[in-house]
Amino acid sequence: MNAPAHGLNRFLAQAKPSATYRVMDRVAMRRAAGAQVISLCAGEPDFDTPAHICEAGIAAIRAGHTRYTQVAGLRDLREAVAAKFKQDNGLAVDWRRNTLVCSGGKQVIFNALAATLNEGDEVIVPAPYWVSYPEIVQLCGGKAVAVPCTAQTGFKLSADALEAAITARSRCLILNSPSNPTGAVYSRAELQALAEVLLDHPQVLVIADDIYEHLVFDGIAFHTIAQVEPRLRDRVLTMNGVSKAYAMTGWRIGFCTGPAWLIEAMEKLQGQQTSGACSISQHAALAALTGPQDFVRSARAVFQRRRDVVVEMLNQAPGLQCGVPQGAFYAFASCEALIGKTTRAGTLLRSDEDLVNALLDEAGVAAVHGSAFGMGPYIRVAYALDDAALRQAGEAIAQFCRTLSN
Ligand code: PLP
């Protein structure tokens, strides 16, 4: 039922529902109508949560860990989070002052922005961006300032572009490496260059979204800005979670480290909001962080192999052009050469959104249009699928592209 617009919060009324969920709804509708669809839309690993992690969740239920936990998270889990940030990222973290556990990585970002933004504050969001950033900023009363980062800079924000984007109203910068949707990974030098700019603008906070940290390929080292520039640590929130690294998207556990003033504010907010993350999921997340890590390594190897398959198949489709992403499980391909063409069924492709709709309807392959991520004409392909399905999708995409006419 539609509520009258005047009955809604004005920030919510202006926010858009997630574009990726919209595409997934279309996929569900096509499937319900009997169509075969290969979905390259999913933002989650296709693996099951490793057994020892599931067992920890089950054991938590059996042991009666079914009550409220501390708002900021179980002490054991926060200690494990602190140890993770120290070991993987070289961050000196006091679990009590500098860590917080939330119901998913998304809630970490939401809490951080809700805790710090005042109406009209600007948040710099390098584009292409994860679809939720501008909407969360909007929901928190802020103004997302998208800064286009083209293929020429590897879809990464340069120091000059950052400097040009900062105004007196800038309150926050969101950095995401490896990136959803492009798979771009910032090097230490690139982060250092951004940090140099930020040092001159003390009012700007940074949210480092490292949720894909463990999915970095080709032996490339992962870096995060708080580690690269310790002088920024009193205004960087480094966030992460178990969703992508341990195939735990449904368990809804994210975590972060940051300065005590910010963690305290986020905890205060969370105390009036969820009262803390699910107790059972926290026990499972503890097993994920402290147990064997071979799943993380093998998932990385599988995704790297699939990355190679997908990039090759996209580049074989006439009119698509795709660079080699260094992380996450997304490829971001330019479809500029296809705009203006007509499909076999007679659809004129005016935009990347027309293209993904036609791909779904006519070739049975679902992808997400780049413009949903703030940069078109592109398509984002998620390769969280087995090799056979990926190859089948590749053939269907290539065939679709071959039959387009001018
Ligand atoms: N950050 C990015 C860049 C993501 O792609 C996602 C999920 O798609 C998240 C954060 C949120 O992760 P979670 O499922 O832990 O909320």
Short mmCIF file of C-alpha atoms and ligand atoms in Angstrom, two decimals:
data_model
loop_
_atom_site.label_atom_id
_atom_site.label_comp_id
_atom_site.label_asym_id
_atom_site.label_seq_id
_atom_site.Cartn_x
_atom_site.Cartn_y
_atom_site.Cartn_z
CA MET A 1 0.00 0.00 0.00
CA ASN A 2 1.37 3.43 -0.89
CA ALA A 3 1.56 5.83 2.03
CA PRO A 4 0.86 9.44 1.08
CA ALA A 5 4.18 11.18 0.42
CA HIS A 6 3.51 13.77 3.15
CA GLY A 7 3.23 10.91 5.65
CA LEU A 8 6.81 9.77 5.19
CA ASN A 9 10.04 11.05 6.52
CA ARG A 10 11.33 13.38 3.82
CA PHE A 11 14.76 11.81 3.70
CA LEU A 12 13.23 8.38 3.24
CA ALA A 13 10.73 9.65 0.69
CA GLN A 14 13.62 10.82 -1.51
CA ALA A 15 15.73 7.65 -1.15
CA LYS A 16 15.66 5.05 -3.91
CA PRO A 17 15.19 1.34 -3.32
CA SER A 18 18.30 -0.72 -4.08
CA ALA A 19 18.77 -1.10 -7.86
CA THR A 20 20.34 -4.53 -7.41
CA TYR A 21 17.30 -5.77 -5.50
CA ARG A 22 15.11 -4.39 -8.32
CA VAL A 23 17.00 -6.43 -10.91
CA MET A 24 16.79 -9.48 -8.67
CA ASP A 25 13.02 -9.01 -8.46
CA ARG A 26 12.84 -8.98 -12.26
CA VAL A 27 14.86 -12.20 -12.32
CA ALA A 28 12.46 -13.80 -9.84
CA MET A 29 9.51 -12.71 -11.97
CA ARG A 30 11.04 -14.17 -15.16
CA ARG A 31 11.77 -17.43 -13.36
CA ALA A 32 8.25 -17.58 -11.94
CA ALA A 33 7.01 -17.21 -15.51
CA GLY A 34 9.01 -20.31 -16.44
CA ALA A 35 12.05 -18.64 -18.07
CA GLN A 36 15.57 -20.04 -17.60
CA VAL A 37 17.76 -17.27 -16.21
CA ILE A 38 21.44 -17.26 -15.31
CA SER A 39 21.85 -14.54 -12.73
CA LEU A 40 25.08 -12.59 -12.67
CA CYS A 41 23.61 -10.13 -10.16
CA ALA A 42 24.24 -11.70 -6.78
CA GLY A 43 26.33 -9.70 -4.35
CA GLU A 44 27.20 -12.77 -2.31
CA PRO A 45 29.44 -15.83 -2.56
CA ASP A 46 27.70 -18.92 -3.90
CA PHE A 47 29.39 -21.16 -1.28
CA ASP A 48 27.78 -22.42 1.89
CA THR A 49 29.05 -21.10 5.22
CA PRO A 50 31.90 -23.43 6.31
CA ALA A 51 30.68 -26.28 8.53
CA HIS A 52 32.70 -25.37 11.62
CA ILE A 53 31.12 -21.91 11.62
CA CYS A 54 27.59 -23.33 11.30
CA GLU A 55 28.38 -25.75 14.12
CA ALA A 56 29.44 -22.85 16.33
CA GLY A 57 26.06 -21.23 15.70
CA ILE A 58 24.22 -24.44 16.55
CA ALA A 59 26.37 -24.95 19.65
CA ALA A 60 25.55 -21.39 20.75
CA ILE A 61 21.85 -22.16 20.60
CA ARG A 62 22.31 -25.44 22.50
CA ALA A 63 24.42 -23.70 25.14
CA GLY A 64 21.65 -21.18 25.69
CA HIS A 65 23.45 -18.15 24.22
CA THR A 66 20.10 -16.84 23.15
CA ARG A 67 19.80 -13.63 25.14
CA TYR A 68 20.75 -10.03 24.54
CA THR A 69 24.49 -9.47 24.34
CA GLN A 70 26.31 -6.28 25.23
CA VAL A 71 25.18 -3.56 22.79
CA ALA A 72 28.67 -3.27 21.27
CA GLY A 73 29.01 -7.03 20.90
CA LEU A 74 30.31 -10.02 22.85
CA ARG A 75 33.59 -9.39 24.57
CA ASP A 76 35.20 -12.48 22.96
CA LEU A 77 34.13 -11.37 19.52
CA ARG A 78 35.34 -7.81 20.04
CA GLU A 79 38.68 -9.16 21.21
CA ALA A 80 38.83 -11.32 18.08
CA VAL A 81 37.94 -8.29 15.96
CA ALA A 82 40.73 -6.29 17.63
CA ALA A 83 43.17 -9.15 16.99
CA LYS A 84 42.08 -9.34 13.34
CA PHE A 85 42.67 -5.61 12.79
CA LYS A 86 46.07 -5.87 14.45
CA GLN A 87 47.18 -8.95 12.59
CA ASP A 88 45.80 -8.20 9.12
CA ASN A 89 45.96 -4.41 9.08
CA GLY A 90 48.61 -3.45 11.62
CA LEU A 91 46.12 -1.34 13.61
CA ALA A 92 46.64 -0.98 17.35
CA VAL A 93 43.14 -1.57 18.66
CA ASP A 94 41.80 -1.58 22.20
CA TRP A 95 38.76 -3.87 21.95
CA ARG A 96 36.91 -1.93 24.63
CA ARG A 97 37.34 1.56 23.17
CA ASN A 98 37.83 0.95 19.49
CA THR A 99 35.59 -1.90 18.31
CA LEU A 100 31.91 -2.35 17.58
CA VAL A 101 29.91 -5.28 16.21
CA CYS A 102 26.81 -4.52 14.15
CA SER A 103 24.11 -6.41 12.25
CA GLY A 104 26.04 -6.54 8.96
CA GLY A 105 28.56 -4.29 7.29
CA LYS A 106 25.74 -2.16 5.96
CA GLN A 107 24.67 -1.26 9.46
CA VAL A 108 28.22 -0.24 10.36
CA ILE A 109 28.11 2.31 7.55
CA PHE A 110 24.62 3.41 8.48
CA ASN A 111 25.54 3.88 12.13
CA ALA A 112 28.69 5.80 11.28
CA LEU A 113 26.87 8.22 8.98
CA ALA A 114 23.82 8.58 11.25
CA ALA A 115 26.16 9.32 14.16
CA THR A 116 28.14 12.03 12.37
CA LEU A 117 26.10 13.76 9.65
CA ASN A 118 24.09 16.89 10.09
CA GLU A 119 21.62 18.08 7.50
CA GLY A 120 23.33 19.14 4.29
CA ASP A 121 26.74 17.71 5.17
CA GLU A 122 28.50 16.42 2.09
CA VAL A 123 29.82 12.90 1.74
CA ILE A 124 32.28 12.28 -1.08
CA VAL A 125 31.49 9.05 -2.87
CA PRO A 126 33.87 7.99 -5.65
CA ALA A 127 31.81 6.68 -8.60
CA PRO A 128 31.22 3.95 -9.60
CA TYR A 129 30.00 3.26 -6.06
CA TRP A 130 28.14 0.58 -4.16
CA VAL A 131 24.46 1.42 -4.70
CA SER A 132 23.72 1.83 -1.01
CA TYR A 133 26.21 4.62 -0.19
CA PRO A 134 24.28 7.57 -1.67
CA GLU A 135 21.01 6.27 -0.30
CA ILE A 136 22.35 5.81 3.23
CA VAL A 137 23.85 9.30 3.08
CA GLN A 138 20.47 10.63 1.94
CA LEU A 139 18.64 8.76 4.72
CA CYS A 140 20.97 10.36 7.26
CA GLY A 141 20.20 13.85 5.96
CA GLY A 142 23.48 14.28 4.11
CA LYS A 143 24.26 15.02 0.51
CA ALA A 144 26.22 12.46 -1.49
CA VAL A 145 28.75 14.08 -3.83
CA ALA A 146 29.63 11.54 -6.50
CA VAL A 147 33.09 12.01 -8.00
CA PRO A 148 33.42 10.23 -11.34
CA CYS A 149 36.47 7.93 -11.48
CA THR A 150 36.84 6.62 -15.00
CA ALA A 151 38.56 3.58 -16.48
CA GLN A 152 41.58 5.85 -17.14
CA THR A 153 42.32 5.94 -13.40
CA GLY A 154 41.30 2.30 -12.95
CA PHE A 155 37.97 3.57 -11.52
CA LYS A 156 39.90 4.95 -8.54
CA LEU A 157 39.79 8.36 -6.90
CA SER A 158 42.91 10.42 -7.55
CA ALA A 159 44.36 12.91 -5.10
CA ASP A 160 43.54 15.79 -7.49
CA ALA A 161 39.93 14.68 -7.87
CA LEU A 162 39.60 14.42 -4.09
CA GLU A 163 41.07 17.87 -3.54
CA ALA A 164 38.68 19.34 -6.12
CA ALA A 165 35.68 17.67 -4.46
CA ILE A 166 36.32 18.89 -0.92
CA THR A 167 34.30 21.91 0.19
CA ALA A 168 33.61 23.59 3.52
CA ARG A 169 30.57 21.26 3.84
CA SER A 170 32.54 18.03 3.28
CA ARG A 171 32.17 15.78 6.30
CA CYS A 172 33.14 12.34 5.07
CA LEU A 173 34.80 10.34 2.29
CA ILE A 174 33.79 6.74 1.62
CA LEU A 175 36.57 4.56 0.23
CA ASN A 176 35.84 1.02 -0.90
CA SER A 177 38.69 -1.31 -1.82
CA PRO A 178 38.35 -3.87 -3.38
CA SER A 179 35.42 -2.14 -4.99
CA ASN A 180 31.90 -3.17 -5.65
CA PRO A 181 31.17 -2.77 -8.61
CA THR A 182 34.57 -2.54 -10.33
CA GLY A 183 36.88 -4.85 -8.36
CA ALA A 184 39.44 -2.01 -8.25
CA VAL A 185 42.03 -2.23 -5.45
CA TYR A 186 43.87 0.83 -4.13
CA SER A 187 47.64 0.49 -3.77
CA ARG A 188 49.55 1.80 -0.77
CA ALA A 189 50.86 4.72 -2.87
CA GLU A 190 47.37 5.65 -4.06
CA LEU A 191 46.05 5.65 -0.48
CA GLN A 192 49.06 7.67 0.67
CA ALA A 193 48.33 10.29 -1.99
CA LEU A 194 44.71 10.55 -0.81
CA ALA A 195 45.88 10.72 2.79
CA GLU A 196 48.15 13.69 1.99
CA VAL A 197 45.09 15.60 0.78
CA LEU A 198 42.99 14.57 3.79
CA LEU A 199 45.65 15.75 6.22
CA ASP A 200 44.95 19.29 5.02
CA HIS A 201 41.21 18.94 5.68
CA PRO A 202 40.74 17.91 9.30
CA GLN A 203 36.93 18.13 9.17
CA VAL A 204 36.72 15.17 6.76
CA LEU A 205 36.17 11.71 8.22
CA VAL A 206 36.88 8.56 6.24
CA ILE A 207 34.90 5.36 6.11
CA ALA A 208 37.12 2.60 4.72
CA ASP A 209 34.84 -0.17 3.50
CA ASP A 210 37.14 -3.20 3.46
CA ILE A 211 34.40 -5.84 3.24
CA TYR A 212 36.15 -7.52 0.25
CA GLU A 213 39.60 -7.39 1.89
CA HIS A 214 40.27 -11.11 1.56
CA LEU A 215 39.30 -11.23 -2.10
CA VAL A 216 42.41 -9.63 -3.62
CA PHE A 217 44.02 -11.51 -6.51
CA ASP A 218 47.35 -12.03 -8.22
CA GLY A 219 49.27 -11.90 -4.95
CA ILE A 220 48.59 -8.17 -4.59
CA ALA A 221 48.84 -6.86 -1.03
CA PHE A 222 45.77 -5.32 0.58
CA HIS A 223 46.11 -1.90 2.23
CA THR A 224 43.73 0.25 4.22
CA ILE A 225 44.09 3.98 4.78
CA ALA A 226 44.31 3.96 8.60
CA GLN A 227 47.34 1.71 8.33
CA VAL A 228 48.94 3.69 5.52
CA GLU A 229 48.58 7.04 7.33
CA PRO A 230 48.47 6.69 11.14
CA ARG A 231 47.99 10.48 11.49
CA LEU A 232 44.44 10.00 10.17
CA ARG A 233 43.47 7.39 12.73
CA ASP A 234 41.41 9.69 14.91
CA ARG A 235 39.00 10.18 11.99
CA VAL A 236 38.99 6.91 10.06
CA LEU A 237 36.41 4.21 10.59
CA THR A 238 37.73 0.94 9.19
CA MET A 239 34.86 -1.46 8.56
CA ASN A 240 34.73 -5.08 7.64
CA GLY A 241 32.58 -8.14 8.27
CA VAL A 242 32.13 -11.85 7.79
CA SER A 243 29.58 -11.67 4.95
CA LYS A 244 31.88 -11.95 1.95
CA ALA A 245 35.03 -13.50 3.46
CA TYR A 246 33.27 -16.46 5.11
CA ALA A 247 30.13 -16.74 2.94
CA MET A 248 27.97 -15.52 5.82
CA THR A 249 25.72 -12.91 4.21
CA GLY A 250 22.61 -14.20 5.98
CA TRP A 251 24.16 -14.20 9.44
CA ARG A 252 24.33 -10.39 9.40
CA ILE A 253 27.54 -9.58 11.24
CA GLY A 254 29.73 -6.59 10.45
CA PHE A 255 32.35 -4.94 12.60
CA CYS A 256 34.61 -1.94 12.68
CA THR A 257 37.41 -0.14 14.42
CA GLY A 258 37.76 3.58 14.85
CA PRO A 259 38.44 6.36 17.32
CA ALA A 260 36.74 6.01 20.72
CA TRP A 261 34.58 9.13 20.18
CA LEU A 262 33.02 7.64 17.08
CA ILE A 263 32.65 4.08 18.37
CA GLU A 264 30.95 5.45 21.50
CA ALA A 265 28.50 7.48 19.42
CA MET A 266 27.69 4.51 17.20
CA GLU A 267 27.18 2.30 20.25
CA LYS A 268 24.79 4.87 21.74
CA LEU A 269 22.80 4.84 18.50
CA GLN A 270 22.80 1.04 18.30
CA GLY A 271 21.56 0.85 21.89
CA GLN A 272 18.36 2.61 20.83
CA GLN A 273 18.06 0.73 17.60
CA THR A 274 18.83 -3.03 17.56
CA SER A 275 20.31 -3.40 21.07
CA GLY A 276 23.14 -5.29 19.36
CA ALA A 277 23.67 -8.01 16.80
CA CYS A 278 22.16 -11.52 16.97
CA SER A 279 23.82 -13.52 19.78
CA ILE A 280 23.97 -16.74 17.77
CA SER A 281 25.51 -15.05 14.74
CA GLN A 282 28.09 -13.41 16.99
CA HIS A 283 29.20 -16.83 18.23
CA ALA A 284 29.40 -18.05 14.63
CA ALA A 285 31.41 -14.95 13.63
CA LEU A 286 33.79 -15.63 16.52
CA ALA A 287 34.40 -19.12 15.11
CA ALA A 288 34.96 -17.59 11.67
CA LEU A 289 37.61 -15.13 12.91
CA THR A 290 39.40 -17.48 15.29
CA GLY A 291 39.05 -20.82 13.46
CA PRO A 292 40.90 -22.23 10.44
CA GLN A 293 41.27 -19.77 7.58
CA ASP A 294 41.68 -22.22 4.68
CA PHE A 295 38.17 -21.42 3.39
CA VAL A 296 39.23 -17.80 2.82
CA ARG A 297 42.27 -18.89 0.81
CA SER A 298 40.42 -21.44 -1.29
CA ALA A 299 37.51 -19.06 -2.00
CA ARG A 300 40.04 -16.47 -3.17
CA ALA A 301 41.64 -18.97 -5.57
CA VAL A 302 38.25 -19.99 -6.97
CA PHE A 303 37.18 -16.37 -7.50
CA GLN A 304 40.47 -15.52 -9.20
CA ARG A 305 40.00 -18.40 -11.65
CA ARG A 306 36.42 -17.32 -12.34
CA ARG A 307 37.58 -13.74 -12.79
CA ASP A 308 39.82 -14.91 -15.62
CA VAL A 309 36.99 -16.88 -17.25
CA VAL A 310 34.59 -13.94 -17.02
CA VAL A 311 36.94 -11.25 -18.27
CA GLU A 312 37.86 -13.38 -21.25
CA MET A 313 34.26 -14.14 -22.09
CA LEU A 314 33.16 -10.51 -21.78
CA ASN A 315 35.95 -9.35 -24.05
CA GLN A 316 34.94 -11.96 -26.61
CA ALA A 317 31.44 -10.48 -26.85
CA PRO A 318 31.49 -7.92 -29.67
CA GLY A 319 30.96 -4.43 -28.23
CA LEU A 320 31.88 -5.20 -24.63
CA GLN A 321 35.20 -4.17 -23.17
CA CYS A 322 36.42 -5.20 -19.75
CA GLY A 323 39.65 -4.57 -17.86
CA VAL A 324 41.05 -7.04 -15.34
CA PRO A 325 39.67 -6.41 -11.83
CA GLN A 326 42.09 -7.11 -8.98
CA GLY A 327 39.57 -8.06 -6.32
CA ALA A 328 36.00 -8.76 -5.11
CA PHE A 329 33.82 -10.86 -7.43
CA TYR A 330 32.65 -8.31 -9.95
CA ALA A 331 33.65 -7.35 -13.47
CA PHE A 332 32.64 -3.96 -14.83
CA ALA A 333 32.46 -3.91 -18.63
CA SER A 334 31.94 -0.94 -20.90
CA CYS A 335 28.99 -1.40 -23.26
CA GLU A 336 29.35 1.96 -24.98
CA ALA A 337 29.71 0.36 -28.41
CA LEU A 338 26.30 -1.32 -28.02
CA ILE A 339 24.32 1.81 -27.26
CA GLY A 340 22.16 2.80 -30.24
CA LYS A 341 21.96 -0.76 -31.58
CA THR A 342 18.76 -2.79 -31.93
CA THR A 343 18.16 -6.31 -30.63
CA ARG A 344 16.74 -9.18 -32.64
CA ALA A 345 13.39 -8.64 -30.93
CA GLY A 346 13.44 -5.01 -32.09
CA THR A 347 14.44 -3.24 -28.86
CA LEU A 348 16.51 -0.10 -29.34
CA LEU A 349 19.27 0.04 -26.72
CA ARG A 350 19.29 3.65 -25.60
CA SER A 351 21.10 3.03 -22.32
CA ASP A 352 22.89 0.40 -20.28
CA GLU A 353 19.61 -0.19 -18.45
CA ASP A 354 17.90 -1.02 -21.77
CA LEU A 355 20.78 -3.39 -22.45
CA VAL A 356 20.48 -5.32 -19.16
CA ASN A 357 16.69 -5.53 -19.57
CA ALA A 358 17.07 -6.92 -23.10
CA LEU A 359 19.83 -9.30 -21.98
CA LEU A 360 17.47 -10.69 -19.38
CA ASP A 361 14.42 -10.90 -21.64
CA GLU A 362 16.11 -12.11 -24.80
CA ALA A 363 19.25 -13.97 -23.66
CA GLY A 364 18.21 -15.17 -20.19
CA VAL A 365 21.20 -13.55 -18.49
CA ALA A 366 20.83 -11.06 -15.65
CA ALA A 367 23.42 -8.37 -14.96
CA VAL A 368 23.16 -4.91 -13.39
CA HIS A 369 23.51 -1.67 -15.36
CA GLY A 370 26.50 0.49 -14.50
CA SER A 371 24.40 3.64 -14.22
CA ALA A 372 22.86 2.14 -11.04
CA PHE A 373 26.38 2.43 -9.60
CA GLY A 374 26.79 5.98 -10.84
CA MET A 375 28.62 5.24 -14.09
CA GLY A 376 27.21 4.27 -17.47
CA PRO A 377 27.19 2.85 -20.01
CA TYR A 378 28.58 -0.22 -18.25
CA ILE A 379 27.33 -3.55 -17.02
CA ARG A 380 28.34 -5.19 -13.75
CA VAL A 381 28.76 -8.93 -13.82
CA ALA A 382 29.01 -10.80 -10.51
CA TYR A 383 30.87 -14.09 -10.92
CA ALA A 384 29.63 -15.86 -7.80
CA LEU A 385 28.57 -18.84 -9.93
CA ASP A 386 30.20 -22.09 -10.99
CA ASP A 387 32.38 -22.24 -14.11
CA ALA A 388 29.82 -24.12 -16.23
CA ALA A 389 27.09 -21.54 -15.56
CA LEU A 390 29.57 -18.72 -16.21
CA ARG A 391 30.58 -20.20 -19.56
CA GLN A 392 26.94 -20.70 -20.52
CA ALA A 393 26.21 -17.07 -19.60
CA GLY A 394 29.27 -15.95 -21.59
CA GLU A 395 28.06 -17.75 -24.70
CA ALA A 396 24.57 -16.31 -24.33
CA ILE A 397 25.96 -12.77 -23.93
CA ALA A 398 28.28 -13.14 -26.93
CA GLN A 399 25.47 -14.53 -29.05
CA PHE A 400 23.17 -11.67 -27.99
CA CYS A 401 25.84 -9.10 -28.90
CA ARG A 402 26.54 -10.74 -32.26
CA THR A 403 22.91 -10.49 -33.30
CA LEU A 404 22.52 -6.77 -32.57
CA SER A 405 22.01 -4.55 -35.60
CA ASN A 406 22.76 -0.89 -36.27
N1 PLP B 1 30.00 -2.82 1.41
C1 PLP B 1 29.98 -3.24 0.13
C2 PLP B 1 30.87 -2.58 -0.85
C3 PLP B 1 29.14 -4.29 -0.26
O1 PLP B 1 29.13 -4.70 -1.53
C4 PLP B 1 28.29 -4.86 0.71
C5 PLP B 1 27.34 -5.93 0.34
O2 PLP B 1 26.99 -6.12 -0.79
C6 PLP B 1 28.36 -4.39 2.03
C7 PLP B 1 29.22 -3.36 2.34
C8 PLP B 1 27.46 -4.91 3.12
O3 PLP B 1 27.76 -6.12 3.60
P1 PLP B 1 26.83 -6.82 4.70
O4 PLP B 1 26.14 -7.93 3.98
O5 PLP B 1 27.80 -7.31 5.74
O6 PLP B 1 25.89 -5.82 5.23
#
